[in-house]
Short mmCIF file of N, CA and C in Angstrom, two decimals:
data_model
loop_
_atom_site.label_atom_id
_atom_site.label_comp_id
_atom_site.label_asym_id
_atom_site.label_seq_id
_atom_site.Cartn_x
_atom_site.Cartn_y
_atom_site.Cartn_z
N UNK E 185 -148.54 -41.67 49.75
CA UNK E 185 -147.51 -40.72 50.12
C UNK E 185 -146.78 -40.29 48.85
N UNK E 186 -146.54 -38.99 48.69
CA UNK E 186 -145.85 -38.53 47.49
C UNK E 186 -144.40 -39.01 47.47
N UNK E 187 -143.84 -39.19 46.27
CA UNK E 187 -142.45 -39.61 46.19
C UNK E 187 -141.54 -38.57 46.85
N UNK E 188 -140.46 -39.05 47.45
CA UNK E 188 -139.53 -38.13 48.09
C UNK E 188 -138.12 -38.67 48.00
N UNK E 189 -137.17 -37.81 48.29
CA UNK E 189 -135.76 -38.20 48.23
C UNK E 189 -135.14 -38.30 49.62
N UNK E 190 -135.92 -38.03 50.67
CA UNK E 190 -135.39 -38.04 52.04
C UNK E 190 -135.96 -39.19 52.85
N UNK E 191 -135.12 -39.67 53.78
CA UNK E 191 -135.59 -40.64 54.77
C UNK E 191 -135.21 -40.12 56.16
N UNK E 192 -135.97 -40.55 57.14
CA UNK E 192 -135.64 -40.28 58.54
C UNK E 192 -135.27 -41.62 59.16
N UNK E 193 -134.15 -41.61 59.86
CA UNK E 193 -133.67 -42.82 60.52
C UNK E 193 -133.65 -42.54 62.02
N UNK E 194 -134.26 -43.41 62.80
CA UNK E 194 -134.27 -43.23 64.25
C UNK E 194 -133.78 -44.49 64.93
N UNK E 195 -133.60 -44.41 66.25
CA UNK E 195 -133.08 -45.50 67.07
C UNK E 195 -131.64 -45.87 66.67
N UNK E 196 -130.85 -44.86 66.35
CA UNK E 196 -129.46 -45.06 65.93
C UNK E 196 -128.58 -45.09 67.16
N UNK E 197 -127.64 -46.03 67.21
CA UNK E 197 -126.72 -46.15 68.35
C UNK E 197 -125.87 -44.89 68.50
N UNK E 198 -125.50 -44.60 69.73
CA UNK E 198 -124.68 -43.43 70.02
C UNK E 198 -123.31 -43.52 69.35
N UNK E 199 -122.85 -44.72 69.07
CA UNK E 199 -121.53 -44.92 68.46
C UNK E 199 -121.54 -44.80 66.94
N UNK E 200 -122.71 -44.72 66.34
CA UNK E 200 -122.82 -44.63 64.88
C UNK E 200 -122.43 -43.23 64.43
N UNK E 201 -121.69 -43.15 63.32
CA UNK E 201 -121.25 -41.87 62.77
C UNK E 201 -121.96 -41.60 61.45
N UNK E 202 -121.87 -40.35 60.98
CA UNK E 202 -122.43 -40.00 59.67
C UNK E 202 -121.79 -40.84 58.58
N UNK E 203 -120.49 -41.06 58.68
CA UNK E 203 -119.79 -41.88 57.67
C UNK E 203 -120.31 -43.31 57.64
N UNK E 204 -120.56 -43.89 58.82
CA UNK E 204 -121.06 -45.27 58.83
C UNK E 204 -122.48 -45.36 58.28
N UNK E 205 -123.31 -44.34 58.53
CA UNK E 205 -124.65 -44.32 57.93
C UNK E 205 -124.56 -44.17 56.42
N UNK E 206 -123.67 -43.29 55.97
CA UNK E 206 -123.48 -43.10 54.52
C UNK E 206 -123.06 -44.42 53.87
N UNK E 207 -122.13 -45.12 54.50
CA UNK E 207 -121.69 -46.42 53.98
C UNK E 207 -122.85 -47.42 53.96
N UNK E 208 -123.64 -47.46 55.05
CA UNK E 208 -124.74 -48.41 55.15
C UNK E 208 -125.78 -48.20 54.05
N UNK E 209 -126.14 -46.94 53.78
CA UNK E 209 -127.18 -46.65 52.81
C UNK E 209 -126.65 -46.43 51.39
N UNK E 210 -125.34 -46.48 51.19
CA UNK E 210 -124.76 -46.14 49.88
C UNK E 210 -125.22 -47.06 48.75
N UNK E 211 -125.50 -48.31 49.04
CA UNK E 211 -125.93 -49.20 47.96
C UNK E 211 -127.35 -48.87 47.48
N UNK E 212 -128.10 -48.07 48.26
CA UNK E 212 -129.46 -47.69 47.87
C UNK E 212 -129.46 -46.67 46.74
N UNK E 213 -128.39 -45.87 46.67
CA UNK E 213 -128.29 -44.83 45.65
C UNK E 213 -127.32 -43.76 46.09
N UNK E 214 -127.08 -42.81 45.20
CA UNK E 214 -126.16 -41.72 45.52
C UNK E 214 -126.77 -40.84 46.61
N UNK E 215 -125.96 -40.53 47.61
CA UNK E 215 -126.40 -39.75 48.76
C UNK E 215 -125.87 -38.33 48.63
N UNK E 216 -126.78 -37.39 48.81
CA UNK E 216 -126.41 -35.98 48.74
C UNK E 216 -126.02 -35.44 50.11
N UNK E 217 -126.70 -35.91 51.18
CA UNK E 217 -126.48 -35.36 52.51
C UNK E 217 -126.88 -36.39 53.58
N UNK E 218 -126.09 -36.44 54.65
CA UNK E 218 -126.44 -37.20 55.85
C UNK E 218 -126.32 -36.23 57.02
N UNK E 219 -127.41 -36.08 57.78
CA UNK E 219 -127.39 -35.20 58.96
C UNK E 219 -127.77 -36.04 60.17
N UNK E 220 -126.80 -36.25 61.06
CA UNK E 220 -126.98 -37.05 62.27
C UNK E 220 -127.07 -36.12 63.47
N UNK E 221 -128.04 -36.35 64.36
CA UNK E 221 -128.23 -35.48 65.52
C UNK E 221 -128.79 -36.28 66.69
N UNK E 222 -128.61 -35.77 67.93
CA UNK E 222 -129.13 -36.48 69.10
C UNK E 222 -130.66 -36.57 69.05
N UNK E 223 -131.19 -37.69 69.50
CA UNK E 223 -132.63 -37.88 69.53
C UNK E 223 -133.26 -36.98 70.57
N UNK E 224 -134.39 -36.38 70.23
CA UNK E 224 -135.10 -35.49 71.16
C UNK E 224 -136.06 -36.27 72.07
N UNK E 225 -136.29 -37.54 71.79
CA UNK E 225 -137.21 -38.34 72.59
C UNK E 225 -136.69 -38.48 74.02
N UNK E 226 -137.58 -38.30 74.98
CA UNK E 226 -137.20 -38.33 76.40
C UNK E 226 -136.65 -39.69 76.81
N UNK E 227 -137.15 -40.76 76.22
CA UNK E 227 -136.73 -42.11 76.62
C UNK E 227 -135.63 -42.66 75.71
N UNK E 228 -135.01 -41.81 74.90
CA UNK E 228 -134.05 -42.30 73.92
C UNK E 228 -132.66 -42.59 74.49
N UNK E 229 -132.37 -42.11 75.68
CA UNK E 229 -131.04 -42.31 76.24
C UNK E 229 -130.00 -41.62 75.38
N UNK E 230 -129.09 -42.37 74.85
CA UNK E 230 -128.04 -41.80 74.01
C UNK E 230 -128.25 -42.13 72.54
N UNK E 231 -129.46 -42.39 72.14
CA UNK E 231 -129.74 -42.69 70.73
C UNK E 231 -129.67 -41.43 69.89
N UNK E 232 -129.54 -41.65 68.60
CA UNK E 232 -129.47 -40.56 67.64
C UNK E 232 -130.53 -40.75 66.57
N UNK E 233 -130.74 -39.70 65.79
CA UNK E 233 -131.62 -39.74 64.63
C UNK E 233 -130.84 -39.14 63.46
N UNK E 234 -131.32 -39.38 62.25
CA UNK E 234 -130.65 -38.82 61.08
C UNK E 234 -131.67 -38.57 59.97
N UNK E 235 -131.32 -37.64 59.12
CA UNK E 235 -132.03 -37.42 57.86
C UNK E 235 -131.02 -37.68 56.77
N UNK E 236 -131.41 -38.51 55.81
CA UNK E 236 -130.54 -38.83 54.68
C UNK E 236 -131.25 -38.36 53.42
N UNK E 237 -130.55 -37.57 52.62
CA UNK E 237 -131.09 -37.05 51.37
C UNK E 237 -130.39 -37.75 50.22
N UNK E 238 -131.17 -38.41 49.38
CA UNK E 238 -130.64 -39.10 48.22
C UNK E 238 -130.74 -38.21 46.99
N UNK E 239 -129.90 -38.48 46.00
CA UNK E 239 -129.95 -37.73 44.74
C UNK E 239 -131.25 -38.03 43.99
N UNK E 240 -131.77 -39.25 44.12
CA UNK E 240 -132.97 -39.66 43.39
C UNK E 240 -133.98 -40.30 44.34
N UNK E 241 -135.24 -40.25 43.95
CA UNK E 241 -136.32 -40.84 44.75
C UNK E 241 -136.14 -42.34 44.93
N UNK E 242 -135.57 -43.00 43.93
CA UNK E 242 -135.37 -44.45 43.99
C UNK E 242 -134.46 -44.83 45.17
N UNK E 243 -133.49 -43.98 45.49
CA UNK E 243 -132.62 -44.26 46.63
C UNK E 243 -133.38 -44.28 47.93
N UNK E 244 -134.25 -43.32 48.13
CA UNK E 244 -135.05 -43.27 49.36
C UNK E 244 -136.04 -44.44 49.41
N UNK E 245 -136.63 -44.76 48.28
CA UNK E 245 -137.58 -45.89 48.23
C UNK E 245 -136.89 -47.20 48.61
N UNK E 246 -135.67 -47.38 48.14
CA UNK E 246 -134.91 -48.58 48.48
C UNK E 246 -134.51 -48.58 49.95
N UNK E 247 -134.08 -47.44 50.45
CA UNK E 247 -133.63 -47.34 51.84
C UNK E 247 -134.74 -47.67 52.83
N UNK E 248 -135.98 -47.31 52.51
CA UNK E 248 -137.11 -47.60 53.41
C UNK E 248 -137.26 -49.11 53.63
N UNK E 249 -136.83 -49.88 52.65
CA UNK E 249 -136.90 -51.34 52.79
C UNK E 249 -135.95 -51.88 53.87
N UNK E 250 -135.02 -51.04 54.32
CA UNK E 250 -134.06 -51.45 55.35
C UNK E 250 -134.57 -51.17 56.76
N UNK E 251 -135.84 -50.82 56.90
CA UNK E 251 -136.44 -50.63 58.22
C UNK E 251 -136.22 -51.89 59.06
N UNK E 252 -135.84 -51.72 60.30
CA UNK E 252 -135.57 -52.79 61.26
C UNK E 252 -134.23 -53.49 61.05
N UNK E 253 -133.37 -52.95 60.19
CA UNK E 253 -132.02 -53.49 60.05
C UNK E 253 -131.22 -53.15 61.31
N UNK E 254 -130.16 -53.90 61.55
CA UNK E 254 -129.31 -53.65 62.71
C UNK E 254 -128.03 -52.95 62.24
N UNK E 255 -127.76 -51.79 62.83
CA UNK E 255 -126.55 -51.01 62.55
C UNK E 255 -125.87 -50.72 63.87
N UNK E 256 -124.63 -51.13 64.00
CA UNK E 256 -123.86 -50.92 65.23
C UNK E 256 -124.62 -51.41 66.46
N UNK E 257 -125.29 -52.54 66.33
CA UNK E 257 -125.98 -53.15 67.46
C UNK E 257 -127.37 -52.60 67.77
N UNK E 258 -127.82 -51.61 67.01
CA UNK E 258 -129.15 -51.04 67.26
C UNK E 258 -130.07 -51.33 66.07
N UNK E 259 -131.31 -51.71 66.37
CA UNK E 259 -132.30 -51.95 65.32
C UNK E 259 -132.88 -50.59 64.91
N UNK E 260 -132.53 -50.14 63.71
CA UNK E 260 -132.93 -48.79 63.27
C UNK E 260 -134.34 -48.78 62.69
N UNK E 261 -134.96 -47.64 62.76
CA UNK E 261 -136.27 -47.38 62.16
C UNK E 261 -136.03 -46.46 60.97
N UNK E 262 -136.48 -46.87 59.79
CA UNK E 262 -136.30 -46.08 58.57
C UNK E 262 -137.67 -45.78 57.98
N UNK E 263 -137.93 -44.51 57.72
CA UNK E 263 -139.21 -44.13 57.13
C UNK E 263 -139.02 -42.99 56.14
N UNK E 264 -139.91 -42.92 55.16
CA UNK E 264 -139.89 -41.82 54.21
C UNK E 264 -140.11 -40.52 54.96
N UNK E 265 -139.45 -39.46 54.50
CA UNK E 265 -139.53 -38.16 55.16
C UNK E 265 -139.75 -37.11 54.08
N UNK E 266 -141.00 -36.97 53.62
CA UNK E 266 -141.30 -36.04 52.52
C UNK E 266 -140.93 -34.61 52.85
N UNK E 267 -140.54 -33.89 51.83
CA UNK E 267 -140.24 -32.48 52.00
C UNK E 267 -141.52 -31.73 52.32
N UNK E 268 -141.43 -30.79 53.23
CA UNK E 268 -142.57 -29.99 53.65
C UNK E 268 -142.85 -28.93 52.60
N UNK E 269 -144.10 -28.80 52.15
CA UNK E 269 -144.41 -27.72 51.20
C UNK E 269 -144.09 -26.36 51.81
N UNK E 270 -143.59 -25.49 50.99
CA UNK E 270 -143.24 -24.15 51.45
C UNK E 270 -144.46 -23.27 51.31
N UNK E 271 -144.89 -22.65 52.42
CA UNK E 271 -146.05 -21.76 52.39
C UNK E 271 -145.60 -20.36 52.01
N UNK E 272 -146.41 -19.71 51.22
CA UNK E 272 -146.12 -18.32 50.88
C UNK E 272 -147.35 -17.48 51.18
N UNK E 273 -147.16 -16.27 51.64
CA UNK E 273 -148.31 -15.44 52.01
C UNK E 273 -149.16 -15.09 50.79
N UNK E 274 -150.46 -15.19 50.94
CA UNK E 274 -151.40 -14.79 49.89
C UNK E 274 -152.49 -13.95 50.53
N UNK E 275 -153.01 -12.99 49.79
CA UNK E 275 -154.08 -12.17 50.36
C UNK E 275 -155.34 -13.01 50.58
N UNK E 276 -156.04 -12.77 51.68
CA UNK E 276 -157.32 -13.44 51.91
C UNK E 276 -158.44 -12.48 51.52
N UNK E 277 -159.66 -12.96 51.59
CA UNK E 277 -160.79 -12.15 51.17
C UNK E 277 -161.04 -10.96 52.09
N UNK E 278 -160.59 -11.04 53.35
CA UNK E 278 -160.82 -9.92 54.27
C UNK E 278 -159.63 -8.97 54.34
N UNK E 279 -158.67 -9.13 53.44
CA UNK E 279 -157.52 -8.23 53.40
C UNK E 279 -156.36 -8.68 54.26
N UNK E 280 -156.57 -9.68 55.15
CA UNK E 280 -155.47 -10.20 55.96
C UNK E 280 -154.63 -11.14 55.09
N UNK E 281 -153.41 -11.40 55.51
CA UNK E 281 -152.54 -12.27 54.72
C UNK E 281 -152.67 -13.70 55.25
N UNK E 282 -152.62 -14.64 54.34
CA UNK E 282 -152.76 -16.05 54.66
C UNK E 282 -151.55 -16.80 54.09
N UNK E 283 -151.27 -17.99 54.63
CA UNK E 283 -150.16 -18.80 54.11
C UNK E 283 -150.68 -20.15 53.63
N UNK E 284 -151.80 -20.16 52.92
CA UNK E 284 -152.41 -21.41 52.50
C UNK E 284 -151.84 -22.00 51.22
N UNK E 285 -151.14 -21.24 50.41
CA UNK E 285 -150.65 -21.81 49.16
C UNK E 285 -149.45 -22.69 49.43
N UNK E 286 -149.16 -23.57 48.49
CA UNK E 286 -148.00 -24.45 48.60
C UNK E 286 -147.21 -24.41 47.30
N UNK E 287 -146.01 -24.93 47.36
CA UNK E 287 -145.16 -24.93 46.17
C UNK E 287 -145.19 -26.32 45.57
N UNK E 288 -145.38 -26.38 44.26
CA UNK E 288 -145.39 -27.67 43.57
C UNK E 288 -143.97 -28.14 43.38
N UNK E 289 -143.80 -29.38 42.90
CA UNK E 289 -142.47 -29.91 42.67
C UNK E 289 -141.74 -29.09 41.62
N UNK E 290 -142.44 -28.43 40.72
CA UNK E 290 -141.79 -27.60 39.71
C UNK E 290 -141.36 -26.27 40.30
N UNK E 291 -141.76 -25.97 41.54
CA UNK E 291 -141.34 -24.76 42.21
C UNK E 291 -142.31 -23.60 42.01
N UNK E 292 -143.45 -23.82 41.36
CA UNK E 292 -144.43 -22.75 41.18
C UNK E 292 -145.45 -22.83 42.30
N UNK E 293 -145.89 -21.69 42.76
CA UNK E 293 -146.86 -21.64 43.86
C UNK E 293 -148.24 -21.99 43.36
N UNK E 294 -148.97 -22.79 44.14
CA UNK E 294 -150.39 -23.06 43.88
C UNK E 294 -151.18 -22.04 44.67
N UNK E 295 -152.12 -21.44 44.03
CA UNK E 295 -152.92 -20.44 44.73
C UNK E 295 -154.36 -20.83 44.72
#
């Protein structure tokens, strides 16, 4: 899996706040963003999910080690959440447009 700065956290208690997640993961590294939202899973009840963006890849790598930790009474699931490559339209051989290229970490498109 390519290095990344984001993690996805699931099985979060309904009582957990963005601030409490920020506090919990703060020792892993500097956090740029915490986004907490209701879980879309049908069997989740009142559970929440979150995406945490760290300033550095090392923060996310450390945070993944906290998988199965207990926060506010719920055993959380922590996994790496790589950034999705951005597709850009490129001409295909038949003249139609395609979105097969991706953007490298340097931000240049691969064609």
